[in-house]
PDB file of C-alpha atoms in Angstrom:
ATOM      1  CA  UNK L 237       0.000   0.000   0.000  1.00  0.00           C
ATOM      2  CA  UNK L 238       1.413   3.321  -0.969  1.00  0.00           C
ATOM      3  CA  UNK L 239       0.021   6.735  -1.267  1.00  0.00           C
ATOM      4  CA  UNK L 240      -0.465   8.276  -4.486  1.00  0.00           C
ATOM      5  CA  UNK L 241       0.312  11.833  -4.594  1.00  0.00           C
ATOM      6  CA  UNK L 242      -2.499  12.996  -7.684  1.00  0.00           C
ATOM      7  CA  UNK L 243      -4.813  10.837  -5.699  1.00  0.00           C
ATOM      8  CA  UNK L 244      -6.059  11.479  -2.209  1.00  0.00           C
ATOM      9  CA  UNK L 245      -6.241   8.854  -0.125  1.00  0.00           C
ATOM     10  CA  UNK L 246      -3.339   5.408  -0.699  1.00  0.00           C
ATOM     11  CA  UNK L 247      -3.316   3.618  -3.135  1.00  0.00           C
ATOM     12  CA  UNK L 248      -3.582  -0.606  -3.145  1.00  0.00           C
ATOM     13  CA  UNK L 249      -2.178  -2.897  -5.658  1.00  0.00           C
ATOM     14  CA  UNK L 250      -3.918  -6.295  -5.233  1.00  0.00           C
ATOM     15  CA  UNK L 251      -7.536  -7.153  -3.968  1.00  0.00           C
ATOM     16  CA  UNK L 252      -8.796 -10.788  -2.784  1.00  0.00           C
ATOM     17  CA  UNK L 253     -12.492 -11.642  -2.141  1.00  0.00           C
ATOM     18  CA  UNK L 254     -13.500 -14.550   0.120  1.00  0.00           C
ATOM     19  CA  UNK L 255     -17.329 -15.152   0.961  1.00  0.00           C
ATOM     20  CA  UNK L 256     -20.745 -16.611  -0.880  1.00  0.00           C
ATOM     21  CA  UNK L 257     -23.371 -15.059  -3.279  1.00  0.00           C
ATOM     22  CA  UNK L 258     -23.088 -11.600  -1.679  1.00  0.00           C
ATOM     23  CA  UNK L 259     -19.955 -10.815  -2.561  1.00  0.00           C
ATOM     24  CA  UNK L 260     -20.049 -13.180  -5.915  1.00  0.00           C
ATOM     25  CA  UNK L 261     -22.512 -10.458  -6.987  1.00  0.00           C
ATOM     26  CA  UNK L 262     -25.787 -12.064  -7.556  1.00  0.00           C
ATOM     27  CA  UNK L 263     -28.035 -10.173  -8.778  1.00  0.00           C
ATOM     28  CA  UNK L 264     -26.113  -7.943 -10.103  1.00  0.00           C
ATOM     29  CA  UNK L 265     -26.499  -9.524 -13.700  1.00  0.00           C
ATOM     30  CA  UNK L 266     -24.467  -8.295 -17.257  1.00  0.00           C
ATOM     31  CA  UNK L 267     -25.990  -8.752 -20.689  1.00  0.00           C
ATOM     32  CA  UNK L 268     -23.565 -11.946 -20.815  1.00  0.00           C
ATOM     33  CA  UNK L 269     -25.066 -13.624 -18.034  1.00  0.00           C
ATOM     34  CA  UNK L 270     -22.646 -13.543 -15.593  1.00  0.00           C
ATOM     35  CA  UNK L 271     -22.603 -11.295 -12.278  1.00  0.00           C
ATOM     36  CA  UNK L 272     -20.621  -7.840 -11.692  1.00  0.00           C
ATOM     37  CA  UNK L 273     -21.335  -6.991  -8.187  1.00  0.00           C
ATOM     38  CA  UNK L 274     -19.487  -5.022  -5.551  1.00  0.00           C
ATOM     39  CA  UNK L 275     -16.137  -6.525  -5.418  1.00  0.00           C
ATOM     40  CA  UNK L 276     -16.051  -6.274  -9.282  1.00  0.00           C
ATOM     41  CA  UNK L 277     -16.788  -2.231  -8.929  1.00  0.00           C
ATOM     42  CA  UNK L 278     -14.359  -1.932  -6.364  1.00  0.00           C
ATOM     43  CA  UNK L 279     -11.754  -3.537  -8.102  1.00  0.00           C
ATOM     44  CA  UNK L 280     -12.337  -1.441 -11.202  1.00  0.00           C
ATOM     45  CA  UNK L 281     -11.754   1.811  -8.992  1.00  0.00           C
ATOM     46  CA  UNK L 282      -8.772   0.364  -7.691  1.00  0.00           C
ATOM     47  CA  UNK L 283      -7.156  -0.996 -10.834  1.00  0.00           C
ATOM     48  CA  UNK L 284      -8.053   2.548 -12.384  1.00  0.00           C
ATOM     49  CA  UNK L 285      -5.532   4.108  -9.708  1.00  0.00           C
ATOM     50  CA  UNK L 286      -3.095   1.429  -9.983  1.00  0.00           C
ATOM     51  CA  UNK L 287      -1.336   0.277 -13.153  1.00  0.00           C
ATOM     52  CA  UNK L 288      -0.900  -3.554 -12.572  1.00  0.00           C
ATOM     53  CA  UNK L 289      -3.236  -3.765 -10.245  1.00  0.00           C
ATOM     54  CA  UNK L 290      -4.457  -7.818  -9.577  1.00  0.00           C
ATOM     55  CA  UNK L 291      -7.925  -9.244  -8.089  1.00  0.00           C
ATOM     56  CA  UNK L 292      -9.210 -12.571  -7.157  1.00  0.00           C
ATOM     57  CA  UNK L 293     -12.820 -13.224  -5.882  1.00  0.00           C
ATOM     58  CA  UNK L 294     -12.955 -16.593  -4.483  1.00  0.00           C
ATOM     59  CA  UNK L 295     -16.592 -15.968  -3.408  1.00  0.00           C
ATOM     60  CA  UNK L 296     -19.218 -19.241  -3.890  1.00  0.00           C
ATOM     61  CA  UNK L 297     -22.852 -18.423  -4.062  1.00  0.00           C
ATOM     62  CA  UNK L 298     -24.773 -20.185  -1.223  1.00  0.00           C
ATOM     63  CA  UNK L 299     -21.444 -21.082   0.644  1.00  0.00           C
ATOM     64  CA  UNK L 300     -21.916 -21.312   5.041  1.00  0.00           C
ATOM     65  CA  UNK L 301     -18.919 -19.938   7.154  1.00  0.00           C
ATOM     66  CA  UNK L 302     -17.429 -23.582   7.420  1.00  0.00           C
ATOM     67  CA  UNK L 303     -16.679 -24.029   3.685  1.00  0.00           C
ATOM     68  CA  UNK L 304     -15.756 -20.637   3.373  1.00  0.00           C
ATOM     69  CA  UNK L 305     -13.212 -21.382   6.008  1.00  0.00           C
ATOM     70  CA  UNK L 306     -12.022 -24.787   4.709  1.00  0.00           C
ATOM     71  CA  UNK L 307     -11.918 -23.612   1.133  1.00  0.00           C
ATOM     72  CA  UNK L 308     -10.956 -19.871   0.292  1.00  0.00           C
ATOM     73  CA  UNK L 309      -9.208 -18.732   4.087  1.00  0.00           C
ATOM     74  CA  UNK L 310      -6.110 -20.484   3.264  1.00  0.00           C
ATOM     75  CA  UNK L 311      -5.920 -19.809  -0.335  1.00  0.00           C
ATOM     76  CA  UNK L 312      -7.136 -16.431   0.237  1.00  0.00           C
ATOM     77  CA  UNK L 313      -4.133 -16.320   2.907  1.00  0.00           C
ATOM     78  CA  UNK L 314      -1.400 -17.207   0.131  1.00  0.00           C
ATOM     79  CA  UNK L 315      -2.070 -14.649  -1.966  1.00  0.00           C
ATOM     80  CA  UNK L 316      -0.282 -12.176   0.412  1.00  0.00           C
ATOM     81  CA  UNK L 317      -2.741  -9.130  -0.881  1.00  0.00           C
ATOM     82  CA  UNK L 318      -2.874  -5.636  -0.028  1.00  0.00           C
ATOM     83  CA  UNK L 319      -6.866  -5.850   0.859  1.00  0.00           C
ATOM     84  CA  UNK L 320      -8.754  -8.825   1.781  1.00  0.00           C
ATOM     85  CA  UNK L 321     -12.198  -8.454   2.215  1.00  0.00           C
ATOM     86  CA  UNK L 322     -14.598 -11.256   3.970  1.00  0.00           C
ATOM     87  CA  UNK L 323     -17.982 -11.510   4.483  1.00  0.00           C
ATOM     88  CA  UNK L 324     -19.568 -14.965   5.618  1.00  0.00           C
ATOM     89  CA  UNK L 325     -21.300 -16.223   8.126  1.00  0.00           C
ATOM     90  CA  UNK L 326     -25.395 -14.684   7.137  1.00  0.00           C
ATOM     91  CA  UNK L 327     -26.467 -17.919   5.351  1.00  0.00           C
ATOM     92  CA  UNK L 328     -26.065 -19.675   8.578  1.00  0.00           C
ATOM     93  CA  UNK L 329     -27.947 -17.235  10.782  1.00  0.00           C
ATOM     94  CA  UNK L 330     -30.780 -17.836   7.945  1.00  0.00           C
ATOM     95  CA  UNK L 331     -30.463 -21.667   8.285  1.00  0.00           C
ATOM     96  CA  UNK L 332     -33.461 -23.105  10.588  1.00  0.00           C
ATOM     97  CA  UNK L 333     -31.230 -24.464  12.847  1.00  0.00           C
ATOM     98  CA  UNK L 334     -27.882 -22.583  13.798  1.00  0.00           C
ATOM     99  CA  UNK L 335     -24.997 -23.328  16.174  1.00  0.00           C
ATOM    100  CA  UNK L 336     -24.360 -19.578  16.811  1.00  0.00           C
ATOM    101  CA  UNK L 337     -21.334 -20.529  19.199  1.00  0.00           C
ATOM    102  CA  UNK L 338     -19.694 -22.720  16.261  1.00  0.00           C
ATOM    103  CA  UNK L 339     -20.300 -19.578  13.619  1.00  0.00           C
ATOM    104  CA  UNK L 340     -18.651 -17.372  16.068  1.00  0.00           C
ATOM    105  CA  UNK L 341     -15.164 -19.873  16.409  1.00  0.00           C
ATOM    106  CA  UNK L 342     -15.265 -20.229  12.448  1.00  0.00           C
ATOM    107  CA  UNK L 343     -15.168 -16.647  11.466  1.00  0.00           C
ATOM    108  CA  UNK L 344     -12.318 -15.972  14.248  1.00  0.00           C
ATOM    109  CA  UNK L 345     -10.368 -18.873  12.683  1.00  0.00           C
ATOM    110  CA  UNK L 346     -10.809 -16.874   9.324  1.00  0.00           C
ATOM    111  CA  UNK L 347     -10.141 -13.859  10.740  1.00  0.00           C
ATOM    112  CA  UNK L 348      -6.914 -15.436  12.688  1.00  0.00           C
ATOM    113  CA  UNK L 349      -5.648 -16.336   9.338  1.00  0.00           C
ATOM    114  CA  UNK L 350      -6.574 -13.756   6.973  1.00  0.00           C
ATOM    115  CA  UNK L 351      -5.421 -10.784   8.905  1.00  0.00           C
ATOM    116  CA  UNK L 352      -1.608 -11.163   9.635  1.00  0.00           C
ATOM    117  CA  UNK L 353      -1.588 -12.044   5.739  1.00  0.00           C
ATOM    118  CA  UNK L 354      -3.237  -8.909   3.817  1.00  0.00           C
ATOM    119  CA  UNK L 355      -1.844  -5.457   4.961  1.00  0.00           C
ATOM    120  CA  UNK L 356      -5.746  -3.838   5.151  1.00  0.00           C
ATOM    121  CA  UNK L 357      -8.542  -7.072   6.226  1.00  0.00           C
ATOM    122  CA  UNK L 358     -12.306  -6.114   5.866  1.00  0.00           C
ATOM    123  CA  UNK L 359     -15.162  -7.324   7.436  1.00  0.00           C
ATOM    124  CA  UNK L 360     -18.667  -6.383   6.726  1.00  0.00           C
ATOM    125  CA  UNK L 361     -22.329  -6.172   8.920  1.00  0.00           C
ATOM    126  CA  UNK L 362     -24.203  -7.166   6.167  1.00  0.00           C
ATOM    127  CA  UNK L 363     -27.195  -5.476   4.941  1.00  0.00           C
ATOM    128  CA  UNK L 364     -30.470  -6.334   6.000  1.00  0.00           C
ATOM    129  CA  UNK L 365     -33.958  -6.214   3.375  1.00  0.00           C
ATOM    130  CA  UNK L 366     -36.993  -4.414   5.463  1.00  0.00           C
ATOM    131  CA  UNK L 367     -39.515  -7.610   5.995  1.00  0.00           C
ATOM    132  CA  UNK L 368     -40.643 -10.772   8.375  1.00  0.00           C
ATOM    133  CA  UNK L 369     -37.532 -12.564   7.025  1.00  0.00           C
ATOM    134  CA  UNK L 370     -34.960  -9.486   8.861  1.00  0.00           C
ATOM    135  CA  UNK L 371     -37.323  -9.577  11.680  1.00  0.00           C
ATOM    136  CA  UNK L 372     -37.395 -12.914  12.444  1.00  0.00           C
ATOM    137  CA  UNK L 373     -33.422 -13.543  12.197  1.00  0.00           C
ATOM    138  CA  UNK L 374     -32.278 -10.333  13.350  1.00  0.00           C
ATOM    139  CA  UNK L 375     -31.296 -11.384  16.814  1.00  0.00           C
ATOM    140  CA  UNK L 376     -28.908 -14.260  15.063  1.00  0.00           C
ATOM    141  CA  UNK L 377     -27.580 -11.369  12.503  1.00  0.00           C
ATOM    142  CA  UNK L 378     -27.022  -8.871  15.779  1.00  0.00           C
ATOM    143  CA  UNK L 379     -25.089 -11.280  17.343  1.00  0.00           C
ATOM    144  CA  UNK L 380     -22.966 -12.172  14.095  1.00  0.00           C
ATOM    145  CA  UNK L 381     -22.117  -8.395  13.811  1.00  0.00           C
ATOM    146  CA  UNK L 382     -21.420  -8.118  17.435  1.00  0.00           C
ATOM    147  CA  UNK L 383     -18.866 -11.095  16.944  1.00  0.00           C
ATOM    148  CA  UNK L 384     -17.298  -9.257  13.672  1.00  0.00           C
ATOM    149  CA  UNK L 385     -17.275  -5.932  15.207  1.00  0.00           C
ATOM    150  CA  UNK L 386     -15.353  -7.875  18.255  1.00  0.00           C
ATOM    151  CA  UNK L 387     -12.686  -9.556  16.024  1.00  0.00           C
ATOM    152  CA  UNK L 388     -12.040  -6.249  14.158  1.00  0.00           C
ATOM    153  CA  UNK L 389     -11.080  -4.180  17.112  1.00  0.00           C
ATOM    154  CA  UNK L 390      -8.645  -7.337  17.897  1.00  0.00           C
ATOM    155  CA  UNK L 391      -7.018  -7.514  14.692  1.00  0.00           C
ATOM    156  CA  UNK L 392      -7.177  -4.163  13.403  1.00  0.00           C
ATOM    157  CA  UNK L 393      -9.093  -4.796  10.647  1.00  0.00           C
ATOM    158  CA  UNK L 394     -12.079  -2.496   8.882  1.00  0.00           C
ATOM    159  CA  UNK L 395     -15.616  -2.606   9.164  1.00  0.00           C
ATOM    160  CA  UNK L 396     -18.101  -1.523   6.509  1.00  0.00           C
ATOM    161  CA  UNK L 397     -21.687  -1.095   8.784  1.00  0.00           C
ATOM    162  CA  UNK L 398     -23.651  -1.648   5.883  1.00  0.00           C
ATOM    163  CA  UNK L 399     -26.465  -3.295   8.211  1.00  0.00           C
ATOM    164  CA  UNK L 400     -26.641   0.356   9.719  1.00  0.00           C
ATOM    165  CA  UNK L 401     -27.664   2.434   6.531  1.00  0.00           C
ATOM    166  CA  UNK L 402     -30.966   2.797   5.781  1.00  0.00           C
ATOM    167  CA  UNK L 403     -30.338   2.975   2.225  1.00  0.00           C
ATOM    168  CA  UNK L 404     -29.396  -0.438   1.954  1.00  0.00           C
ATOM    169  CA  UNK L 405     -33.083  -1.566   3.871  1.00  0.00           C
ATOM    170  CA  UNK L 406     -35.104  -0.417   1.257  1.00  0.00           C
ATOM    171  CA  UNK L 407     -37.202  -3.145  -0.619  1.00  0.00           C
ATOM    172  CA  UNK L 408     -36.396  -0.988  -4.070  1.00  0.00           C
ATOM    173  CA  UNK L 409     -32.490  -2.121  -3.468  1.00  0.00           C
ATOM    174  CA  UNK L 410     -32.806  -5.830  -3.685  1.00  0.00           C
ATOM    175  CA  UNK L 411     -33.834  -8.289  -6.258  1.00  0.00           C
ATOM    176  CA  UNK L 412     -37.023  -9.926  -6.836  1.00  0.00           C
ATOM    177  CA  UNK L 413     -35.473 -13.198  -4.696  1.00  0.00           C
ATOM    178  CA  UNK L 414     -35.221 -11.174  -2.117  1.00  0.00           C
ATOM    179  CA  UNK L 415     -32.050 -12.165  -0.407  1.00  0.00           C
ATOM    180  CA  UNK L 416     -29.683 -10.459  -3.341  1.00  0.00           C
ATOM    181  CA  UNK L 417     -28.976  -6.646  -3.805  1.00  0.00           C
ATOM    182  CA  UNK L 418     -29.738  -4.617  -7.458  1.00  0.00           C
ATOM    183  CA  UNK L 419     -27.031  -3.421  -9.191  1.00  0.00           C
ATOM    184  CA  UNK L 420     -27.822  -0.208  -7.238  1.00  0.00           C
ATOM    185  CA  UNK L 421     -27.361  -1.886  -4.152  1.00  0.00           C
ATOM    186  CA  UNK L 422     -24.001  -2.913  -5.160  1.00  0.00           C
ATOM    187  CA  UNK L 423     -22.853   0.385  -6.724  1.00  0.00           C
ATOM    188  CA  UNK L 424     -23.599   1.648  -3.287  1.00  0.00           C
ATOM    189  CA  UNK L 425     -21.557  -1.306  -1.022  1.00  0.00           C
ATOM    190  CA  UNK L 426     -18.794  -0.871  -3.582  1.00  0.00           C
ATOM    191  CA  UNK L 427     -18.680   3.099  -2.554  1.00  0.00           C
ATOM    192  CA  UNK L 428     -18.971   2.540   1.157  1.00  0.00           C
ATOM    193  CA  UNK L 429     -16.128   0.021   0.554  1.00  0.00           C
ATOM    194  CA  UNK L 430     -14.342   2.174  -1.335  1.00  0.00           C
ATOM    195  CA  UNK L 431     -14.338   4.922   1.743  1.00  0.00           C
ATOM    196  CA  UNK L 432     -13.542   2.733   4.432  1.00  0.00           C
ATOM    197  CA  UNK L 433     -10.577   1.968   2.813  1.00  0.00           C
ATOM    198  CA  UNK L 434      -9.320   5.685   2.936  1.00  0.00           C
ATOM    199  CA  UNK L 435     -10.582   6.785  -0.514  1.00  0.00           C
ATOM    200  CA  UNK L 436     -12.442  10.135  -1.618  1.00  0.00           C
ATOM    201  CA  UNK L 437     -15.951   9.518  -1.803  1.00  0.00           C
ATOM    202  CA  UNK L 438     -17.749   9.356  -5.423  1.00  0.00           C
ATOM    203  CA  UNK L 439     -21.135   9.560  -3.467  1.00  0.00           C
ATOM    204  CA  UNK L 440     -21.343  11.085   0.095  1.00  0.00           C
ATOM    205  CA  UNK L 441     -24.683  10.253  -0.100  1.00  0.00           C
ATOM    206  CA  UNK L 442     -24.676   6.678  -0.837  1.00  0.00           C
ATOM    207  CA  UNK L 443     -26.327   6.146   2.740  1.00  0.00           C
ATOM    208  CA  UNK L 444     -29.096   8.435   1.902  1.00  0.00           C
ATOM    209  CA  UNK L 445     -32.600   6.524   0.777  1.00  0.00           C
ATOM    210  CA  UNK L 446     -34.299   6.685  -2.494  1.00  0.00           C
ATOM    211  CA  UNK L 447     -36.988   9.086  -2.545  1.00  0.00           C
ATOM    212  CA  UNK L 448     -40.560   7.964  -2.163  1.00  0.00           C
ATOM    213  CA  UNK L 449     -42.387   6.667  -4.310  1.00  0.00           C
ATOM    214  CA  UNK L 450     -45.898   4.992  -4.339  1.00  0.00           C
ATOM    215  CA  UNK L 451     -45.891   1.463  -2.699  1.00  0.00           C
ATOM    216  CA  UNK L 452     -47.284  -0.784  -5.432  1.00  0.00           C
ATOM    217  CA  UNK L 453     -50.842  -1.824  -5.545  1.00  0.00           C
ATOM    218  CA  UNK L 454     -52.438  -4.963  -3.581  1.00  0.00           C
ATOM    219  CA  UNK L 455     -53.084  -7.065  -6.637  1.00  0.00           C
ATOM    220  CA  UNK L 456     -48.976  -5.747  -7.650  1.00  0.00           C
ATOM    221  CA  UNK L 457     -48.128  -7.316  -4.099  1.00  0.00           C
ATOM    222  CA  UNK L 458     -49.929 -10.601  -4.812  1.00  0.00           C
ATOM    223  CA  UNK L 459     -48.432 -11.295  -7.807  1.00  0.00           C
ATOM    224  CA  UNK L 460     -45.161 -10.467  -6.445  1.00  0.00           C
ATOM    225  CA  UNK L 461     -45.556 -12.702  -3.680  1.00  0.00           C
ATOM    226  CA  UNK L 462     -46.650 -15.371  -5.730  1.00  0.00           C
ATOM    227  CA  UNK L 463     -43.367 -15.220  -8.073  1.00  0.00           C
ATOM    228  CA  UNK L 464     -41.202 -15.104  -4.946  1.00  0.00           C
ATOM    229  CA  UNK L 465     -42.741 -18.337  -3.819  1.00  0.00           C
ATOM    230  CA  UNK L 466     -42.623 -19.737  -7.469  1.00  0.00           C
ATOM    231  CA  UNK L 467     -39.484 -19.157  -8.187  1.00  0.00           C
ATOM    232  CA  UNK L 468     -37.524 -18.514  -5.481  1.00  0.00           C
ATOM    233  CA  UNK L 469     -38.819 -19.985  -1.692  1.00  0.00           C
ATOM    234  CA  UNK L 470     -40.220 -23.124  -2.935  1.00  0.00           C
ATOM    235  CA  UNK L 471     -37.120 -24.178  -4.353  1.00  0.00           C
ATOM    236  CA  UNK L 472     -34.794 -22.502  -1.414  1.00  0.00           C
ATOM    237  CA  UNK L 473     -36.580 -25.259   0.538  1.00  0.00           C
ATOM    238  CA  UNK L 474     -36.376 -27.890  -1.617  1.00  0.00           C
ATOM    239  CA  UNK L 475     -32.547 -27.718  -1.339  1.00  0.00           C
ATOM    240  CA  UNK L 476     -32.300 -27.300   2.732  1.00  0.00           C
ATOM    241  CA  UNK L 477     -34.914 -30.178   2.665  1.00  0.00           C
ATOM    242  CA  UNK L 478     -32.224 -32.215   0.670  1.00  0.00           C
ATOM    243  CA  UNK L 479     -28.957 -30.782   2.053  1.00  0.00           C
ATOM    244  CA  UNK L 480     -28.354 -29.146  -1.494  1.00  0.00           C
ATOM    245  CA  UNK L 481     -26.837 -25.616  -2.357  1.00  0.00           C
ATOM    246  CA  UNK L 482     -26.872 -23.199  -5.066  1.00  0.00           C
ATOM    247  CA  UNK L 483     -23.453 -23.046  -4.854  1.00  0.00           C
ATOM    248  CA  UNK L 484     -22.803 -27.043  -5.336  1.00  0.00           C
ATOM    249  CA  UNK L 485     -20.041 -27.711  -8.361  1.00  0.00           C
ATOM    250  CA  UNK L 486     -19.259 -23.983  -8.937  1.00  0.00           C
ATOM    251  CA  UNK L 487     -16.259 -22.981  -9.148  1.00  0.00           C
ATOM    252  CA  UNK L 488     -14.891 -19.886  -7.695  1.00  0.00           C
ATOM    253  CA  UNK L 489     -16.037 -16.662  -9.629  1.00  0.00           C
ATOM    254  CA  UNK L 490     -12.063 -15.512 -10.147  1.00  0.00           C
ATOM    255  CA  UNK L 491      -9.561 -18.078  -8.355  1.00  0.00           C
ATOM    256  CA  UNK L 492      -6.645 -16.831  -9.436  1.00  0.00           C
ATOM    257  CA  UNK L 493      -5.213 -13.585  -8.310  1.00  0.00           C
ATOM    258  CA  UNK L 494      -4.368 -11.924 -12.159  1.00  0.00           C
ATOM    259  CA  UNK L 495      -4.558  -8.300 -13.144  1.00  0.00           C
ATOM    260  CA  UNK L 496      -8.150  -6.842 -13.240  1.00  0.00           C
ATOM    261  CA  UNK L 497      -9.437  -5.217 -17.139  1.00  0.00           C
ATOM    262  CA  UNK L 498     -12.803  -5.604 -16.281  1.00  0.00           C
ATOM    263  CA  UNK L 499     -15.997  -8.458 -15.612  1.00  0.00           C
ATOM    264  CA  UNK L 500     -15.047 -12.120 -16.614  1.00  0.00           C
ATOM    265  CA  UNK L 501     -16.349 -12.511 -20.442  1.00  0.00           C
TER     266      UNK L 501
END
């Protein structure tokens, strides 16, 4: 990490990703197909301010805190980046049944090993959709982001309070699943990123709600529920019914830490 004096804030010259669909970038969908996301934005700012600049995102959709640990920590760790960023942990807290206490000892074994590797580790309290679903796992999520803010003061590393911003609540910033941001919503974590990490802000107000607009109709809402269930809950249960993920067979969205020209064709 250096600073770069036509730049405010330093400059970083390598970027590694380690965590599940949020930070793979679903639903944050390109004409191709594929996923941009937050970690992709980010990396784009930071390769714009630094020639060479290299990225990995080892991030798995649907992956819990213990495979993140057993398979990205270490490889994360061996890439000796400037900036690791982790976020893990929320799919378990949405799980029916939860070993809190084992959560907690996972992500400080990730954060054991990730932080005296990277020169800048970030940890995230990860947004939280306005609904039943926040309400009835927020005391699981509170406690997760208790734990992270914890292991942060102990290690030095950042936190990005993206639970805390009401911008990031709205219903208007996630998809129609439900459990992944817009491409707004990940324009915005990519900018509070971007500031924790000592940069100039692009938007100051990236915090600040959409303006109001009329809530959508009641026979808008039904058919919206009924697509959610369709296409989305019905088969979310099918696969914790079977012990499946969305995540099973895929391969890491960029394993290899290589310099950054843009989104995977």
């Amino acid at each position: 990490m250096q600073t770069n004096p036509s730049h405010s804030g330093p400059t970083y010259s390598s970027l590694v990703t380690v965590g599940d669909s949020f930070t793979e970038g679903m639903s944050d969908l390109l004409p191709d197909g594929s996923y941009r996301g937050w970690a992709d934005l980010l990396a784009g700012r930071m390769a714009a301010r630094t020639p060479g600049f290299r990225y990995a995102n080892l991030a798995v959709r649907g992956k819990l805190i213990g495979q993140i640990v057993a398979e990205q920590v270490g490889v994360a760790a061996a890439m000796r980046a400037d900036v690791i960023t982790l976020v893990g942990g929320l799919n378990d807290t949405l799980r029916p049944k939860c070993d809190m206490g084992r959560v907690r000892g996972l992500l400080e074994e990730a954060v054991e090993r990730l932080a005296p590797s990277c020169k800048q580790l970030v940890l995230m309290r990860s947004p939280g959709r306005q609904g039943p679903v926040l309400e009835r796992f927020r005391p699981r999520m509170e406690e997760l982001f208790d734990c992270i803010d914890e292991l942060a003061a102990r290690h030095g590393a950042l936190v990005v309070d993206l639970y805390g911003a009401p911008s990031l609540a709205d219903p208007r910033m996630w998809d129609v699943d439900r459990l992944h941001l817009t491409a707004e919503g990940h324009r915005r974590v990519a900018e509070a990123v971007w500031q924790a990490l000592g940069q100039e802000a692009e938007d100051p107000e990236w915090r600040t709600p959409m303006p109001v607009t009329p809530p959508p109709g009641w026979t808008a809402r039904q058919v919206a529920h009924a697509r959610f269930a369709r296409q989305y809950l019905l088969p979310w249960i099918g696969r914790r019914l079977t012990g499946r993920s969305s995540g099973d067979g895929l391969p890491a969205k960029r394993p290899e830490l290589l310099p950054y020209e843009g989104p995977l064709a």
